CSV table of C-alpha atoms in Angstrom, one decimal:
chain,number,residue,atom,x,y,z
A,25,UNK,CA,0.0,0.0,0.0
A,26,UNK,CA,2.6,2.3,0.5
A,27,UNK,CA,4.7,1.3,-2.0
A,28,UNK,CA,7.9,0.8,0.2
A,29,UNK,CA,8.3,-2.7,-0.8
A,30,UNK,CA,8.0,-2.0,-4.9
A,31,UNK,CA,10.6,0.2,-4.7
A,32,UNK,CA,13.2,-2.0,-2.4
A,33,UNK,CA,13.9,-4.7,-5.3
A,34,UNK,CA,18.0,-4.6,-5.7
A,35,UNK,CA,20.3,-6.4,-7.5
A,36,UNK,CA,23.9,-7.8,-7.1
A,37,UNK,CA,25.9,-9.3,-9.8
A,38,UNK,CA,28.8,-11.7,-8.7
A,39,UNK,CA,31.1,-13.8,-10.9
A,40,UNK,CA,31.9,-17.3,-10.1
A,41,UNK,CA,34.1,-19.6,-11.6
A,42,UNK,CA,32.4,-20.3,-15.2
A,43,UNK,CA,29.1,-18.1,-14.2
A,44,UNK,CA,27.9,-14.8,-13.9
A,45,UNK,CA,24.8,-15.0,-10.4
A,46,UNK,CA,22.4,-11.9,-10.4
A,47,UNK,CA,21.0,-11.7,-7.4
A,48,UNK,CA,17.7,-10.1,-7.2
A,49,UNK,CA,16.7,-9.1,-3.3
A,50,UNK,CA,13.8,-7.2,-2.0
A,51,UNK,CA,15.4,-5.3,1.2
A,52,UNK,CA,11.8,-4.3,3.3
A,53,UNK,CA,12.3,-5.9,6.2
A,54,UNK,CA,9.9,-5.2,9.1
A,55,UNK,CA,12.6,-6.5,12.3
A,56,UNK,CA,13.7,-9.6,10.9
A,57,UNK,CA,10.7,-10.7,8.3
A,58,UNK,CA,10.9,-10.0,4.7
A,59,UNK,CA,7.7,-8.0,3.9
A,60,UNK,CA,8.0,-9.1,-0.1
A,61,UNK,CA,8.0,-12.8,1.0
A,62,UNK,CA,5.1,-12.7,3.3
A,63,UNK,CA,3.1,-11.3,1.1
A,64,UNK,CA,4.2,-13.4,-1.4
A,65,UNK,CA,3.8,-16.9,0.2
A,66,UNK,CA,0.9,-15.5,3.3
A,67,UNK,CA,1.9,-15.7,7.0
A,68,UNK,CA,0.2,-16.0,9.9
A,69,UNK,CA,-1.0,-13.3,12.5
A,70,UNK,CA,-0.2,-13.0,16.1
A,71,UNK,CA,-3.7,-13.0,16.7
A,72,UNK,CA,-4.1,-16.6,14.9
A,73,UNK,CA,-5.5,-15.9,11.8
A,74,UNK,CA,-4.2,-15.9,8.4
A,75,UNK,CA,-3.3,-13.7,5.6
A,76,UNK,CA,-3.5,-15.3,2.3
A,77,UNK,CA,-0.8,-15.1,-0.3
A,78,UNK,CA,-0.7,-12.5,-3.3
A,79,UNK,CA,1.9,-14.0,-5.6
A,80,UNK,CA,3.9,-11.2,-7.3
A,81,UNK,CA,7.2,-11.9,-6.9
A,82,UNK,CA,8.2,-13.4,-10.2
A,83,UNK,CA,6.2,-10.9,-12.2
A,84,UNK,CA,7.7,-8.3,-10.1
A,85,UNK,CA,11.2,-10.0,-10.9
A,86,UNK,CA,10.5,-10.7,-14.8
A,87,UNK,CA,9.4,-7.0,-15.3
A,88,UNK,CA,12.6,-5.8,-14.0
A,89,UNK,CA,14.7,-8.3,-15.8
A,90,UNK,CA,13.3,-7.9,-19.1
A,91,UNK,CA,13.5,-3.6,-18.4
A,92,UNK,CA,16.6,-4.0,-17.4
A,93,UNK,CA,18.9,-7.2,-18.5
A,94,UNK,CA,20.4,-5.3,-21.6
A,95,UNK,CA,21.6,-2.4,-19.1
A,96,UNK,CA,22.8,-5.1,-16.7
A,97,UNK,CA,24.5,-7.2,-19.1
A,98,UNK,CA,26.3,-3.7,-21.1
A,99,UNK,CA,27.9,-2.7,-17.3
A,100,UNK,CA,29.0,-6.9,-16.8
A,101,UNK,CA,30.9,-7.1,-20.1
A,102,UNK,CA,32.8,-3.4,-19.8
């Protein structure tokens, strides 16, 4: 609702061995719990109910890829 967690996706890029890992991370935390992934998956209350799931991490993540992998890749290969 506030928009705070769709605009805390990151990135890091490392290299390994034969491979190049990008790393896509969401960094709204609220204390130690990852708000993208509760709402993603649902979680449970302290009051013992339940908050379903709103799946929107991968279309979140393939938005951003596709928008972004030719700027990504340019910046890997210079």
């Amino acid at each position: 609702r506030s928009g705070k967690t769709a605009s805390s996706w990151n990135y890091n890029i490392s290299n390994d061995t034969n491979r190049f890992v990008i790393e896509i991370i969401n960094t709204n935390n609220n204390g130690s719990v990852n708000v993208a992934r509760i709402v993603h998956f649902g979680h449970g209350t302290g009051t013992g109910g339940y908050v379903p799931p709103q799946p929107f991490i991968t279309t979140a993540i393939d938005s951003v890829y596709k928008s972004k992998i030719d700027s990504i890749l340019t910046k890997m290969v210079k």
